[in-house]
mmCIF file of C-alpha atoms in Angstrom:
data_model
loop_
_atom_site.group_PDB
_atom_site.id
_atom_site.type_symbol
_atom_site.label_atom_id
_atom_site.label_comp_id
_atom_site.label_asym_id
_atom_site.label_seq_id
_atom_site.Cartn_x
_atom_site.Cartn_y
_atom_site.Cartn_z
ATOM 1 C CA MET A 1 -41.966 33.018 184.426
ATOM 2 C CA LYS A 2 -41.438 35.404 181.546
ATOM 3 C CA LYS A 3 -42.906 38.873 182.039
ATOM 4 C CA ILE A 4 -45.630 40.051 179.693
ATOM 5 C CA GLY A 5 -44.343 42.773 177.379
ATOM 6 C CA LEU A 6 -45.825 46.249 177.120
ATOM 7 C CA LEU A 7 -47.488 45.667 173.738
ATOM 8 C CA PRO A 8 -49.460 42.571 174.889
ATOM 9 C CA LYS A 9 -50.496 44.483 178.018
ATOM 10 C CA LEU A 10 -51.746 47.383 175.886
ATOM 11 C CA ILE A 11 -53.682 45.050 173.592
ATOM 12 C CA LEU A 12 -55.224 43.304 176.617
ATOM 13 C CA ALA A 13 -56.065 46.687 178.158
ATOM 14 C CA ILE A 14 -57.819 47.794 174.958
ATOM 15 C CA ILE A 15 -59.868 44.564 174.853
ATOM 16 C CA ILE A 16 -60.837 44.866 178.527
ATOM 17 C CA GLY A 17 -61.652 48.558 178.108
ATOM 18 C CA ILE A 18 -63.924 47.851 175.135
ATOM 19 C CA GLY A 19 -65.612 45.053 177.102
ATOM 20 C CA VAL A 20 -66.281 47.324 180.078
ATOM 21 C CA GLY A 21 -67.590 50.052 177.787
ATOM 22 C CA MET A 22 -69.949 47.651 175.985
ATOM 23 C CA LEU A 23 -71.523 46.669 179.312
ATOM 24 C CA GLY A 24 -72.719 50.266 179.593
ATOM 25 C CA MET A 25 -72.394 50.457 183.394
ATOM 26 C CA GLU A 26 -71.560 53.980 184.484
ATOM 27 C CA VAL A 27 -69.942 53.204 187.854
ATOM 28 C CA PRO A 28 -66.870 51.215 186.647
ATOM 29 C CA ILE A 29 -66.419 53.589 183.695
ATOM 30 C CA ARG A 30 -66.534 56.639 185.973
ATOM 31 C CA LEU A 31 -64.064 54.940 188.351
ATOM 32 C CA LEU A 32 -61.702 54.433 185.431
ATOM 33 C CA ALA A 33 -62.352 58.026 184.342
ATOM 34 C CA THR A 34 -61.404 59.167 187.854
ATOM 35 C CA PHE A 35 -58.094 57.319 187.584
ATOM 36 C CA ASN A 36 -57.567 58.728 184.098
ATOM 37 C CA GLY A 37 -58.080 62.261 185.360
ATOM 38 C CA ILE A 38 -55.552 61.830 188.170
ATOM 39 C CA PHE A 39 -53.054 59.976 185.976
ATOM 40 C CA GLY A 40 -53.474 62.508 183.174
ATOM 41 C CA ASN A 41 -52.777 65.386 185.547
ATOM 42 C CA PHE A 42 -49.673 63.604 186.851
ATOM 43 C CA LEU A 43 -48.541 63.090 183.270
ATOM 44 C CA LYS A 44 -49.043 66.794 182.555
ATOM 45 C CA PHE A 45 -47.057 67.656 185.698
ATOM 46 C CA SER A 46 -44.230 65.351 184.575
ATOM 47 C CA ILE A 47 -43.867 66.724 181.032
ATOM 48 C CA PRO A 48 -41.542 69.669 181.890
ATOM 49 C CA LEU A 49 -39.421 67.347 184.046
ATOM 50 C CA ILE A 50 -39.195 64.815 181.205
ATOM 51 C CA ILE A 51 -38.134 67.529 178.744
ATOM 52 C CA ILE A 52 -35.382 68.827 181.025
ATOM 53 C CA GLY A 53 -34.302 65.314 182.036
ATOM 54 C CA PHE A 54 -33.893 64.149 178.444
ATOM 55 C CA VAL A 55 -32.924 67.232 176.450
ATOM 56 C CA ALA A 56 -30.368 68.923 178.768
ATOM 57 C CA PRO A 57 -28.067 65.872 179.222
ATOM 58 C CA GLY A 58 -28.479 65.018 175.544
ATOM 59 C CA ILE A 59 -27.315 68.453 174.373
ATOM 60 C CA GLY A 60 -24.558 68.420 177.009
ATOM 61 C CA ASP A 61 -23.241 65.099 175.699
ATOM 62 C CA LEU A 62 -23.055 66.518 172.176
ATOM 63 C CA GLY A 63 -20.500 69.025 173.435
ATOM 64 C CA THR A 64 -17.836 66.365 173.715
ATOM 65 C CA GLY A 65 -16.560 64.166 170.938
ATOM 66 C CA ALA A 66 -14.630 64.335 167.748
ATOM 67 C CA GLY A 67 -15.207 67.994 166.881
ATOM 68 C CA LYS A 68 -15.974 68.377 163.185
ATOM 69 C CA LEU A 69 -17.059 64.762 162.833
ATOM 70 C CA LEU A 70 -19.488 65.243 165.709
ATOM 71 C CA GLY A 71 -21.076 68.222 163.957
ATOM 72 C CA ILE A 72 -21.322 66.350 160.646
ATOM 73 C CA THR A 73 -22.914 63.279 162.237
ATOM 74 C CA THR A 74 -25.363 65.370 164.245
ATOM 75 C CA ALA A 75 -26.347 67.395 161.161
ATOM 76 C CA ILE A 76 -26.897 64.267 159.041
ATOM 77 C CA ALA A 77 -28.982 62.609 161.781
ATOM 78 C CA TYR A 78 -31.122 65.708 162.278
ATOM 79 C CA ILE A 79 -31.620 66.262 158.536
ATOM 80 C CA SER A 80 -32.589 62.595 158.148
ATOM 81 C CA THR A 81 -35.148 62.989 160.949
ATOM 82 C CA VAL A 82 -36.637 66.199 159.518
ATOM 83 C CA LEU A 83 -36.787 64.862 155.949
ATOM 84 C CA ALA A 84 -38.455 61.649 157.181
ATOM 85 C CA GLY A 85 -41.090 63.708 158.993
ATOM 86 C CA SER A 86 -41.646 66.020 156.011
ATOM 87 C CA PHE A 87 -41.913 63.083 153.602
ATOM 88 C CA THR A 88 -44.421 61.500 155.985
ATOM 89 C CA TYR A 89 -46.545 64.661 155.992
ATOM 90 C CA PHE A 90 -46.859 64.771 152.199
ATOM 91 C CA VAL A 91 -47.560 61.028 151.885
ATOM 92 C CA ASN A 92 -50.151 61.099 154.667
ATOM 93 C CA THR A 93 -51.830 64.190 153.239
ATOM 94 C CA ALA A 94 -52.544 62.211 150.073
ATOM 95 C CA VAL A 95 -53.175 58.758 151.568
ATOM 96 C CA PHE A 96 -55.200 59.611 154.683
ATOM 97 C CA LYS A 97 -57.821 61.396 152.574
ATOM 98 C CA MET A 98 -58.518 58.048 150.914
ATOM 99 C CA ILE A 99 -58.538 55.800 153.991
ATOM 100 C CA LEU A 100 -59.825 58.059 156.805
ATOM 101 C CA LYS A 101 -63.028 60.074 157.092
ATOM 102 C CA THR A 102 -62.381 63.665 158.138
ATOM 103 C CA GLY A 103 -64.226 64.625 161.321
ATOM 104 C CA SER A 104 -65.628 61.141 161.933
ATOM 105 C CA MET A 105 -64.886 61.329 165.662
ATOM 106 C CA LEU A 106 -66.996 64.479 165.878
ATOM 107 C CA GLU A 107 -70.139 62.775 164.593
ATOM 108 C CA THR A 108 -71.045 61.149 167.915
ATOM 109 C CA ALA A 109 -71.475 64.513 169.674
ATOM 110 C CA ASP A 110 -71.222 68.222 169.018
ATOM 111 C CA ASN A 111 -68.157 68.071 171.240
ATOM 112 C CA PRO A 112 -66.648 64.560 171.648
ATOM 113 C CA GLU A 113 -65.971 65.173 175.319
ATOM 114 C CA HIS A 114 -69.726 65.749 175.925
ATOM 115 C CA ALA A 115 -70.318 62.063 175.198
ATOM 116 C CA LEU A 116 -67.643 60.894 177.637
ATOM 117 C CA LEU A 117 -68.295 60.230 181.305
ATOM 118 C CA SER A 118 -66.404 62.357 183.835
ATOM 119 C CA GLY A 119 -64.619 61.071 186.936
ATOM 120 C CA TYR A 120 -65.896 61.340 190.497
ATOM 121 C CA LEU A 121 -63.142 63.749 191.483
ATOM 122 C CA THR A 122 -60.113 65.550 190.112
ATOM 123 C CA ILE A 123 -56.775 66.371 191.734
ATOM 124 C CA ASN A 124 -55.032 69.369 190.238
ATOM 125 C CA MET A 125 -51.291 68.944 189.700
ATOM 126 C CA PRO A 126 -50.088 72.165 188.069
ATOM 127 C CA PRO A 127 -46.690 71.796 186.336
ATOM 128 C CA ILE A 128 -43.817 73.714 187.911
ATOM 129 C CA MET A 129 -43.258 75.445 184.540
ATOM 130 C CA ASP A 130 -44.772 75.487 181.073
ATOM 131 C CA VAL A 131 -43.371 73.544 178.145
ATOM 132 C CA MET A 132 -41.543 76.454 176.497
ATOM 133 C CA THR A 133 -39.865 77.382 179.780
ATOM 134 C CA ALA A 134 -38.770 73.757 180.201
ATOM 135 C CA LEU A 135 -37.328 73.700 176.671
ATOM 136 C CA LEU A 136 -35.432 76.939 177.240
ATOM 137 C CA MET A 137 -34.112 75.635 180.576
ATOM 138 C CA ALA A 138 -33.013 72.415 178.892
ATOM 139 C CA PHE A 139 -31.220 74.308 176.090
ATOM 140 C CA ILE A 140 -29.457 76.647 178.529
ATOM 141 C CA LEU A 141 -28.371 73.822 180.837
ATOM 142 C CA GLY A 142 -27.294 71.584 177.949
ATOM 143 C CA ILE A 143 -25.287 74.284 176.191
ATOM 144 C CA GLY A 144 -23.820 75.347 179.538
ATOM 145 C CA ILE A 145 -22.670 71.797 180.266
ATOM 146 C CA ALA A 146 -21.051 71.611 176.818
ATOM 147 C CA ILE A 147 -19.277 74.973 177.163
ATOM 148 C CA VAL A 148 -18.127 74.723 180.779
ATOM 149 C CA LYS A 149 -16.978 71.100 180.380
ATOM 150 C CA GLY A 150 -17.245 70.633 184.128
ATOM 151 C CA HIS A 151 -18.559 67.543 185.847
ATOM 152 C CA ALA A 152 -20.705 68.907 188.688
ATOM 153 C CA ILE A 153 -23.741 70.115 186.696
ATOM 154 C CA LYS A 154 -23.346 67.326 184.169
ATOM 155 C CA ASP A 155 -23.392 64.689 186.908
ATOM 156 C CA VAL A 156 -26.472 66.299 188.469
ATOM 157 C CA MET A 157 -28.314 66.346 185.130
ATOM 158 C CA ASN A 158 -27.288 62.770 184.342
ATOM 159 C CA GLU A 159 -28.671 61.669 187.710
ATOM 160 C CA PHE A 160 -31.823 63.730 187.125
ATOM 161 C CA GLN A 161 -32.196 61.955 183.781
ATOM 162 C CA LYS A 162 -32.091 58.639 185.648
ATOM 163 C CA VAL A 163 -34.793 59.942 188.001
ATOM 164 C CA VAL A 164 -36.974 60.851 185.016
ATOM 165 C CA GLU A 165 -36.321 57.480 183.398
ATOM 166 C CA GLY A 166 -37.307 55.870 186.709
ATOM 167 C CA ILE A 167 -40.594 57.809 186.724
ATOM 168 C CA ILE A 168 -41.333 56.608 183.200
ATOM 169 C CA ARG A 169 -40.288 52.992 183.831
ATOM 170 C CA ASN A 170 -41.799 52.553 187.312
ATOM 171 C CA ILE A 171 -44.864 54.799 187.313
ATOM 172 C CA ILE A 172 -45.985 55.966 183.881
ATOM 173 C CA ILE A 173 -45.371 52.791 181.833
ATOM 174 C CA PRO A 174 -46.783 50.314 184.449
ATOM 175 C CA PHE A 175 -50.003 52.338 184.859
ATOM 176 C CA LEU A 176 -50.435 53.083 181.153
ATOM 177 C CA PRO A 177 -52.431 49.883 180.420
ATOM 178 C CA LEU A 178 -55.002 50.849 183.095
ATOM 179 C CA HIS A 179 -55.099 54.382 181.674
ATOM 180 C CA ILE A 180 -55.612 53.027 178.145
ATOM 181 C CA ALA A 181 -58.310 50.632 179.376
ATOM 182 C CA GLY A 182 -60.155 53.583 180.887
ATOM 183 C CA ILE A 183 -59.850 55.638 177.703
ATOM 184 C CA PHE A 184 -61.238 52.824 175.542
ATOM 185 C CA ALA A 185 -64.000 51.994 178.025
ATOM 186 C CA ASN A 186 -65.146 55.614 177.904
ATOM 187 C CA MET A 187 -64.837 55.853 174.124
ATOM 188 C CA THR A 188 -66.805 52.617 173.690
ATOM 189 C CA TYR A 189 -69.514 53.970 175.981
ATOM 190 C CA ALA A 190 -69.567 57.169 173.886
ATOM 191 C CA GLY A 191 -69.715 55.213 170.619
ATOM 192 C CA GLN A 192 -66.304 56.318 169.307
ATOM 193 C CA VAL A 193 -64.221 53.161 169.596
ATOM 194 C CA ALA A 194 -65.050 51.668 166.188
ATOM 195 C CA THR A 195 -63.461 54.680 164.511
ATOM 196 C CA ILE A 196 -60.284 54.399 166.599
ATOM 197 C CA LEU A 197 -59.854 50.660 165.961
ATOM 198 C CA THR A 198 -60.245 51.246 162.237
ATOM 199 C CA VAL A 199 -57.580 53.940 162.484
ATOM 200 C CA PHE A 200 -55.217 51.545 164.300
ATOM 201 C CA SER A 201 -55.063 49.078 161.410
ATOM 202 C CA LYS A 202 -55.003 51.573 158.542
ATOM 203 C CA VAL A 203 -52.499 54.000 160.049
ATOM 204 C CA PHE A 204 -50.154 51.211 161.171
ATOM 205 C CA ALA A 205 -50.034 49.786 157.652
ATOM 206 C CA VAL A 206 -49.100 53.216 156.261
ATOM 207 C CA ILE A 207 -46.445 53.708 158.975
ATOM 208 C CA ILE A 208 -44.720 50.388 158.257
ATOM 209 C CA LEU A 209 -44.612 51.174 154.528
ATOM 210 C CA LEU A 210 -43.152 54.607 155.306
ATOM 211 C CA HIS A 211 -40.477 53.017 157.535
ATOM 212 C CA ILE A 212 -39.476 50.644 154.749
ATOM 213 C CA THR A 213 -39.420 53.461 152.186
ATOM 214 C CA ILE A 214 -37.229 55.714 154.347
ATOM 215 C CA LEU A 215 -34.775 52.885 155.035
ATOM 216 C CA LEU A 216 -34.516 52.108 151.328
ATOM 217 C CA ILE A 217 -33.860 55.791 150.568
ATOM 218 C CA LEU A 218 -31.182 56.004 153.290
ATOM 219 C CA TYR A 219 -29.395 52.866 152.100
ATOM 220 C CA PHE A 220 -29.553 53.809 148.424
ATOM 221 C CA ILE A 221 -27.893 57.112 149.348
ATOM 222 C CA ALA A 222 -25.313 55.361 151.557
ATOM 223 C CA GLY A 223 -24.712 52.609 149.012
ATOM 224 C CA GLY A 224 -24.359 55.123 146.197
ATOM 225 C CA MET A 225 -21.772 57.125 148.145
ATOM 226 C CA ALA A 226 -19.836 54.032 149.228
ATOM 227 C CA GLY A 227 -20.090 52.180 145.924
ATOM 228 C CA ALA A 228 -21.832 49.188 147.495
ATOM 229 C CA ASN A 229 -25.074 47.291 146.941
ATOM 230 C CA PRO A 230 -27.687 49.084 149.127
ATOM 231 C CA ILE A 231 -29.958 46.049 149.454
ATOM 232 C CA ARG A 232 -27.105 43.910 150.768
ATOM 233 C CA LEU A 233 -26.069 46.668 153.158
ATOM 234 C CA LEU A 234 -29.633 46.798 154.461
ATOM 235 C CA LYS A 235 -29.816 43.011 154.673
ATOM 236 C CA THR A 236 -26.755 42.984 156.933
ATOM 237 C CA MET A 237 -28.564 45.299 159.377
ATOM 238 C CA LEU A 238 -31.629 43.070 159.758
ATOM 239 C CA PRO A 239 -30.405 41.528 163.065
ATOM 240 C CA ALA A 240 -30.363 45.028 164.558
ATOM 241 C CA TYR A 241 -33.855 45.683 163.190
ATOM 242 C CA PHE A 242 -35.355 42.578 164.769
ATOM 243 C CA THR A 243 -33.449 43.076 168.026
ATOM 244 C CA ALA A 244 -34.923 46.583 168.314
ATOM 245 C CA ILE A 245 -38.428 45.201 167.814
ATOM 246 C CA GLY A 246 -37.856 43.097 170.920
ATOM 247 C CA THR A 247 -36.077 45.662 173.101
ATOM 248 C CA GLN A 248 -38.062 48.787 172.041
ATOM 249 C CA SER A 249 -34.867 50.695 172.883
ATOM 250 C CA SER A 250 -32.223 52.144 170.569
ATOM 251 C CA ALA A 251 -29.753 52.192 173.461
ATOM 252 C CA ALA A 252 -30.312 48.555 174.361
ATOM 253 C CA THR A 253 -29.779 47.578 170.702
ATOM 254 C CA ILE A 254 -26.423 49.390 170.379
ATOM 255 C CA PRO A 255 -24.248 46.223 170.666
ATOM 256 C CA VAL A 256 -26.081 44.540 167.775
ATOM 257 C CA THR A 257 -26.276 47.737 165.694
ATOM 258 C CA LEU A 258 -22.546 48.290 166.204
ATOM 259 C CA ASN A 259 -21.649 44.718 165.252
ATOM 260 C CA GLN A 260 -23.728 44.773 162.065
ATOM 261 C CA THR A 261 -22.379 48.192 161.101
ATOM 262 C CA LYS A 262 -18.852 46.785 161.320
ATOM 263 C CA GLU A 263 -20.022 43.789 159.282
ATOM 264 C CA ASN A 264 -20.946 46.292 156.580
ATOM 265 C CA GLY A 265 -17.280 47.284 156.461
ATOM 266 C CA VAL A 266 -17.459 50.613 158.290
ATOM 267 C CA ASN A 267 -14.188 51.652 159.942
ATOM 268 C CA THR A 268 -14.173 50.460 163.571
ATOM 269 C CA GLY A 269 -13.479 53.911 165.008
ATOM 270 C CA ILE A 270 -16.204 55.524 162.910
ATOM 271 C CA ALA A 271 -18.716 52.814 163.835
ATOM 272 C CA GLU A 272 -17.948 53.070 167.549
ATOM 273 C CA PHE A 273 -18.397 56.843 167.386
ATOM 274 C CA VAL A 274 -21.464 57.128 165.140
ATOM 275 C CA VAL A 275 -23.675 54.265 166.349
ATOM 276 C CA PRO A 276 -23.907 55.211 170.064
ATOM 277 C CA LEU A 277 -24.357 58.886 169.106
ATOM 278 C CA CYS A 278 -27.111 58.164 166.575
ATOM 279 C CA ALA A 279 -28.871 55.924 169.104
ATOM 280 C CA THR A 280 -29.807 59.134 170.916
ATOM 281 C CA ILE A 281 -30.195 61.677 168.114
ATOM 282 C CA HIS A 282 -31.374 59.830 164.972
ATOM 283 C CA LEU A 283 -35.154 59.482 165.204
ATOM 284 C CA SER A 284 -36.518 59.060 161.686
ATOM 285 C CA GLY A 285 -38.689 56.050 162.570
ATOM 286 C CA SER A 286 -40.097 57.638 165.725
ATOM 287 C CA THR A 287 -40.805 60.860 163.818
ATOM 288 C CA ILE A 288 -42.685 58.981 161.094
ATOM 289 C CA THR A 289 -44.817 57.277 163.739
ATOM 290 C CA LEU A 290 -45.536 60.434 165.736
ATOM 291 C CA VAL A 291 -46.360 62.545 162.679
ATOM 292 C CA SER A 292 -48.626 59.835 161.237
ATOM 293 C CA CYS A 293 -50.491 59.233 164.506
ATOM 294 C CA ALA A 294 -50.897 62.966 165.120
ATOM 295 C CA MET A 295 -52.189 63.641 161.600
ATOM 296 C CA ALA A 296 -54.659 60.748 161.806
ATOM 297 C CA ILE A 297 -56.078 61.964 165.119
ATOM 298 C CA MET A 298 -56.253 65.558 163.874
ATOM 299 C CA MET A 299 -58.050 64.507 160.699
ATOM 300 C CA LEU A 300 -60.555 62.373 162.617
ATOM 301 C CA ASN A 301 -61.321 65.326 164.863
ATOM 302 C CA GLY A 302 -61.648 67.836 162.054
ATOM 303 C CA MET A 303 -58.592 69.809 163.186
ATOM 304 C CA SER A 304 -56.711 72.001 160.732
ATOM 305 C CA ILE A 305 -53.555 70.370 159.335
ATOM 306 C CA THR A 306 -51.091 72.644 157.547
ATOM 307 C CA PHE A 307 -47.521 72.061 156.487
ATOM 308 C CA GLY A 308 -46.398 75.101 158.467
ATOM 309 C CA THR A 309 -47.775 73.696 161.708
ATOM 310 C CA MET A 310 -46.536 70.168 161.087
ATOM 311 C CA PHE A 311 -43.085 71.279 159.886
ATOM 312 C CA GLY A 312 -42.565 73.287 163.060
ATOM 313 C CA PHE A 313 -43.681 70.237 165.026
ATOM 314 C CA ILE A 314 -41.217 68.040 163.103
ATOM 315 C CA LEU A 315 -38.347 70.475 163.695
ATOM 316 C CA MET A 316 -39.058 70.438 167.438
ATOM 317 C CA LEU A 317 -39.391 66.641 167.541
ATOM 318 C CA GLY A 318 -35.773 66.318 166.447
ATOM 319 C CA VAL A 319 -34.758 68.299 169.533
ATOM 320 C CA THR A 320 -37.203 67.259 172.255
ATOM 321 C CA MET A 321 -36.674 63.529 171.666
ATOM 322 C CA VAL A 322 -32.882 63.686 172.077
ATOM 323 C CA ALA A 323 -31.819 60.787 174.347
ATOM 324 C CA ALA A 324 -35.454 59.654 174.743
ATOM 325 C CA PRO A 325 -35.126 56.502 172.571
ATOM 326 C CA GLY A 326 -33.139 54.852 175.387
ATOM 327 C CA VAL A 327 -36.431 54.328 177.224
ATOM 328 C CA PRO A 328 -39.282 52.263 175.725
ATOM 329 C CA GLY A 329 -41.994 54.801 174.927
ATOM 330 C CA GLY A 330 -39.615 57.650 175.775
ATOM 331 C CA ALA A 331 -40.045 59.409 172.425
ATOM 332 C CA VAL A 332 -43.777 60.010 172.804
ATOM 333 C CA MET A 333 -43.334 60.981 176.465
ATOM 334 C CA ALA A 334 -40.706 63.576 175.552
ATOM 335 C CA ALA A 335 -42.929 64.855 172.729
ATOM 336 C CA LEU A 336 -46.097 65.283 174.812
ATOM 337 C CA GLY A 337 -45.317 68.920 175.555
ATOM 338 C CA ILE A 338 -45.171 70.016 171.923
ATOM 339 C CA ILE A 339 -48.090 67.735 171.018
ATOM 340 C CA GLU A 340 -50.191 69.758 173.458
ATOM 341 C CA THR A 341 -48.795 73.234 172.739
ATOM 342 C CA MET A 342 -48.056 73.107 169.003
ATOM 343 C CA LEU A 343 -50.859 70.796 167.834
ATOM 344 C CA GLY A 344 -53.438 71.774 170.460
ATOM 345 C CA PHE A 345 -54.227 68.260 171.714
ATOM 346 C CA PRO A 346 -56.485 68.119 174.807
ATOM 347 C CA PRO A 347 -55.838 65.355 177.416
ATOM 348 C CA THR A 348 -58.255 62.881 175.778
ATOM 349 C CA LEU A 349 -56.535 63.073 172.397
ATOM 350 C CA THR A 350 -53.108 63.002 174.057
ATOM 351 C CA SER A 351 -54.037 59.674 175.677
ATOM 352 C CA ILE A 352 -55.153 58.270 172.324
ATOM 353 C CA MET A 353 -51.863 59.501 170.841
ATOM 354 C CA ILE A 354 -49.904 57.618 173.516
ATOM 355 C CA ALA A 355 -51.864 54.417 172.851
ATOM 356 C CA LEU A 356 -51.407 54.660 169.084
ATOM 357 C CA TYR A 357 -47.694 55.366 169.389
ATOM 358 C CA LEU A 358 -46.813 52.758 172.006
ATOM 359 C CA ALA A 359 -48.601 49.991 170.127
ATOM 360 C CA GLN A 360 -46.197 50.658 167.248
ATOM 361 C CA ASP A 361 -43.145 51.863 169.200
ATOM 362 C CA SER A 362 -40.954 48.829 168.551
ATOM 363 C CA PHE A 363 -41.167 49.253 164.762
ATOM 364 C CA GLY A 364 -40.260 52.940 165.003
ATOM 365 C CA THR A 365 -37.242 52.031 167.137
ATOM 366 C CA ALA A 366 -36.263 49.346 164.622
ATOM 367 C CA CYS A 367 -36.352 51.930 161.831
ATOM 368 C CA ASN A 368 -34.232 54.312 163.936
ATOM 369 C CA VAL A 369 -31.420 51.838 164.630
ATOM 370 C CA THR A 370 -31.374 50.377 161.129
ATOM 371 C CA GLY A 371 -31.054 53.885 159.740
ATOM 372 C CA ASP A 372 -28.096 54.446 162.094
ATOM 373 C CA GLY A 373 -26.168 51.924 160.032
ATOM 374 C CA ALA A 374 -26.749 53.959 156.874
ATOM 375 C CA ILE A 375 -25.586 57.156 158.554
ATOM 376 C CA ALA A 376 -22.435 55.377 159.730
ATOM 377 C CA ILE A 377 -21.688 54.416 156.112
ATOM 378 C CA ILE A 378 -22.208 58.021 154.954
ATOM 379 C CA VAL A 379 -19.972 59.423 157.728
ATOM 380 C CA ASN A 380 -17.397 56.719 156.958
ATOM 381 C CA LYS A 381 -17.224 57.987 153.365
ATOM 382 C CA ILE A 382 -17.061 61.672 154.408
ATOM 383 C CA ALA A 383 -14.217 60.827 156.811
ATOM 384 C CA GLY A 384 -12.241 59.412 153.879
ATOM 385 C CA PHE A 385 -12.605 55.691 154.595
ATOM 386 C CA LYS A 386 -13.727 52.979 152.218
ATOM 387 C CA LEU A 387 -15.887 50.041 153.199
ATOM 388 C CA GLU A 388 -13.681 47.075 154.014
ATOM 389 C CA LYS A 389 -14.559 44.283 151.630
ATOM 390 C CA ASN A 390 -14.058 41.491 154.115
ATOM 391 C CA SER A 391 -17.591 40.969 155.309
ATOM 392 C CA LYS A 392 -19.033 37.918 153.597
ATOM 393 C CA GLU A 393 -18.907 39.447 150.120
ATOM 394 C CA PHE A 394 -21.645 41.955 150.940
ATOM 395 C CA PHE A 395 -20.120 44.688 148.839
ATOM 396 C CA ASP A 396 -20.801 44.001 145.225
ATOM 397 C CA ASN A 397 -20.516 47.231 143.265
ATOM 398 C CA ILE A 398 -23.728 48.591 141.858
#
């Protein structure tokens, strides 16, 4: 029997949560709120571990490779991620004012949390360090691994990364549907769910359009540099796009991304170097999704949104999410720390952020991997190679 995917589970959890909330019975809602409090505290405890587990090995891995080409590829991937996030900010600033009502989640109570039911008990799980300390530790360990070029610390951090991935796969992800059900049950009881469901549809439509726009920009740049038809280059990458929608993992999609990149005529050596690297560091689609979801939630809650705040958030996203795309939902998990510290999200809004992101995670991943193909074409040109015109006549000059 085929397992039910995460997205159907989340949708089912939302429906069940709304149903429980509409019944208006306090006992089951408070039981769910009790679980949410415990789970939320565990999630908060795990954030520093997730940051170290993802970022340190990711930075360490960047210390080995093809020298100058490694630096060029990393710079292009990071710039692509930051520009995608910045572009998203300016588009959302204009569009969200037309489709979302500022402060609408605040209208049900002077403080939204006053309308929510509390759990029967709480279990404190203080993190072993704060987010900034975890980031600094990750940077120091990652840079140290790259400089020392030894195997002992690197092996330890790689195994620790597997431990963190195991926590996400076996604890956080399986219990997320119950957590989401509790959040929506409580929000329905408090009269806030209609606003959130409206946000789901409107924000998702904007995100998909932004993904398409960014991919077109990337491939027009790549096609212009390589002297090839950008639409045909993008068309060749569609198998990777649809594979990523199914796997929700950039890493799991690497074989297909690599094959389609070679089909686009990229030198084999360049493709085999760039695609696996970009699977862990190129996050334009995930950044678009996270920035859009965060801005929507902030606007609904009447929080201040400035370019300075969001640009700093975008810059940090490109670092904290390194290596996270290998795990379904890993990007938002790795970003939770800066969502809390830089954007000021309390636990309730963080949970909504997770739900919004995960429901759209597969499309963000698809944008990431499809964009990897464009970066490979750009690096191929910088390295002095031309696209090989032996792939089904996909390279008509513009």
